[in-house]
Amino acid sequence: ARGVQHTAVRQAHRKHAPNFHDKYGNLVLLGGAAVFTTVWGYVLTQLGMEWGLSPVGRVTPREWRE
């Protein structure tokens, strides 16, 4: 049991080498949030849906372009 304690103390005090997540984690998270917002912003503004509480009778299909 004492050997496990010594190993845990040694690992706690050793210098932490940054890995990919330490270096780029926040950047990847912000990039993903930006892409998510951009895509959904485009979808919601370009979809052509009339917004209301009930879409019954309001959403009509667009004419087919040949």
PDB file of C-alpha atoms in Angstrom:
ATOM      1  CA  ALA A   1       0.000   0.000   0.000  1.00  0.00           C
ATOM      2  CA  ARG A   2       2.866   2.366   0.795  1.00  0.00           C
ATOM      3  CA  GLY A   3       4.396   1.765  -2.631  1.00  0.00           C
ATOM      4  CA  VAL A   4       1.152   2.840  -4.287  1.00  0.00           C
ATOM      5  CA  GLN A   5       1.150   6.023  -2.185  1.00  0.00           C
ATOM      6  CA  HIS A   6       4.742   6.821  -3.187  1.00  0.00           C
ATOM      7  CA  THR A   7       3.924   6.244  -6.853  1.00  0.00           C
ATOM      8  CA  ALA A   8       0.885   8.519  -6.634  1.00  0.00           C
ATOM      9  CA  VAL A   9       2.919  11.272  -4.942  1.00  0.00           C
ATOM     10  CA  ARG A  10       5.686  10.981  -7.541  1.00  0.00           C
ATOM     11  CA  GLN A  11       3.210  11.240 -10.405  1.00  0.00           C
ATOM     12  CA  ALA A  12       1.459  14.206  -8.797  1.00  0.00           C
ATOM     13  CA  HIS A  13       4.704  16.192  -8.504  1.00  0.00           C
ATOM     14  CA  ARG A  14       6.184  15.381 -11.878  1.00  0.00           C
ATOM     15  CA  LYS A  15       5.932  17.963 -14.634  1.00  0.00           C
ATOM     16  CA  HIS A  16       2.951  17.477 -16.892  1.00  0.00           C
ATOM     17  CA  ALA A  17       3.775  17.321 -20.590  1.00  0.00           C
ATOM     18  CA  PRO A  18       0.980  18.984 -22.580  1.00  0.00           C
ATOM     19  CA  ASN A  19      -0.832  16.671 -24.957  1.00  0.00           C
ATOM     20  CA  PHE A  20      -3.097  17.457 -27.910  1.00  0.00           C
ATOM     21  CA  HIS A  21      -6.105  18.218 -25.718  1.00  0.00           C
ATOM     22  CA  ASP A  22      -4.118  20.570 -23.515  1.00  0.00           C
ATOM     23  CA  LYS A  23      -2.756  22.439 -26.534  1.00  0.00           C
ATOM     24  CA  TYR A  24      -5.778  22.550 -28.842  1.00  0.00           C
ATOM     25  CA  GLY A  25      -8.810  21.503 -26.765  1.00  0.00           C
ATOM     26  CA  ASN A  26     -10.356  24.964 -26.389  1.00  0.00           C
ATOM     27  CA  LEU A  27      -9.558  25.880 -29.989  1.00  0.00           C
ATOM     28  CA  VAL A  28     -11.251  22.734 -31.294  1.00  0.00           C
ATOM     29  CA  LEU A  29     -14.255  23.383 -29.044  1.00  0.00           C
ATOM     30  CA  LEU A  30     -14.617  26.978 -30.267  1.00  0.00           C
ATOM     31  CA  GLY A  31     -14.164  25.899 -33.888  1.00  0.00           C
ATOM     32  CA  GLY A  32     -16.866  23.283 -33.533  1.00  0.00           C
ATOM     33  CA  ALA A  33     -19.218  25.790 -31.919  1.00  0.00           C
ATOM     34  CA  ALA A  34     -18.581  28.261 -34.748  1.00  0.00           C
ATOM     35  CA  VAL A  35     -19.274  25.644 -37.436  1.00  0.00           C
ATOM     36  CA  PHE A  36     -22.413  24.475 -35.603  1.00  0.00           C
ATOM     37  CA  THR A  37     -23.726  28.042 -35.318  1.00  0.00           C
ATOM     38  CA  THR A  38     -22.898  28.871 -38.938  1.00  0.00           C
ATOM     39  CA  VAL A  39     -24.539  25.747 -40.360  1.00  0.00           C
ATOM     40  CA  TRP A  40     -27.714  26.079 -38.291  1.00  0.00           C
ATOM     41  CA  GLY A  41     -27.862  29.808 -38.998  1.00  0.00           C
ATOM     42  CA  TYR A  42     -27.761  29.058 -42.712  1.00  0.00           C
ATOM     43  CA  VAL A  43     -30.335  26.270 -42.447  1.00  0.00           C
ATOM     44  CA  LEU A  44     -32.785  28.328 -40.403  1.00  0.00           C
ATOM     45  CA  THR A  45     -32.519  31.413 -42.609  1.00  0.00           C
ATOM     46  CA  GLN A  46     -32.448  29.718 -46.027  1.00  0.00           C
ATOM     47  CA  LEU A  47     -34.995  26.979 -45.444  1.00  0.00           C
ATOM     48  CA  GLY A  48     -37.937  29.169 -46.436  1.00  0.00           C
ATOM     49  CA  MET A  49     -40.198  27.929 -43.668  1.00  0.00           C
ATOM     50  CA  GLU A  50     -42.863  30.262 -42.319  1.00  0.00           C
ATOM     51  CA  TRP A  51     -42.474  30.202 -38.551  1.00  0.00           C
ATOM     52  CA  GLY A  52     -45.482  29.991 -36.280  1.00  0.00           C
ATOM     53  CA  LEU A  53     -46.878  27.982 -33.418  1.00  0.00           C
ATOM     54  CA  SER A  54     -48.456  25.444 -35.738  1.00  0.00           C
ATOM     55  CA  PRO A  55     -47.060  24.794 -39.222  1.00  0.00           C
ATOM     56  CA  VAL A  56     -50.234  22.980 -40.330  1.00  0.00           C
ATOM     57  CA  GLY A  57     -51.485  24.667 -43.474  1.00  0.00           C
ATOM     58  CA  ARG A  58     -48.640  27.186 -43.519  1.00  0.00           C
ATOM     59  CA  VAL A  59     -45.749  25.165 -44.874  1.00  0.00           C
ATOM     60  CA  THR A  60     -46.270  24.546 -48.567  1.00  0.00           C
ATOM     61  CA  PRO A  61     -43.831  22.811 -50.878  1.00  0.00           C
ATOM     62  CA  ARG A  62     -41.945  24.969 -53.341  1.00  0.00           C
ATOM     63  CA  GLU A  63     -42.600  24.606 -57.049  1.00  0.00           C
ATOM     64  CA  TRP A  64     -40.318  22.066 -58.736  1.00  0.00           C
ATOM     65  CA  ARG A  65     -37.759  23.620 -61.087  1.00  0.00           C
ATOM     66  CA  GLU A  66     -37.136  21.591 -64.218  1.00  0.00           C
TER      67      GLU A  66
END
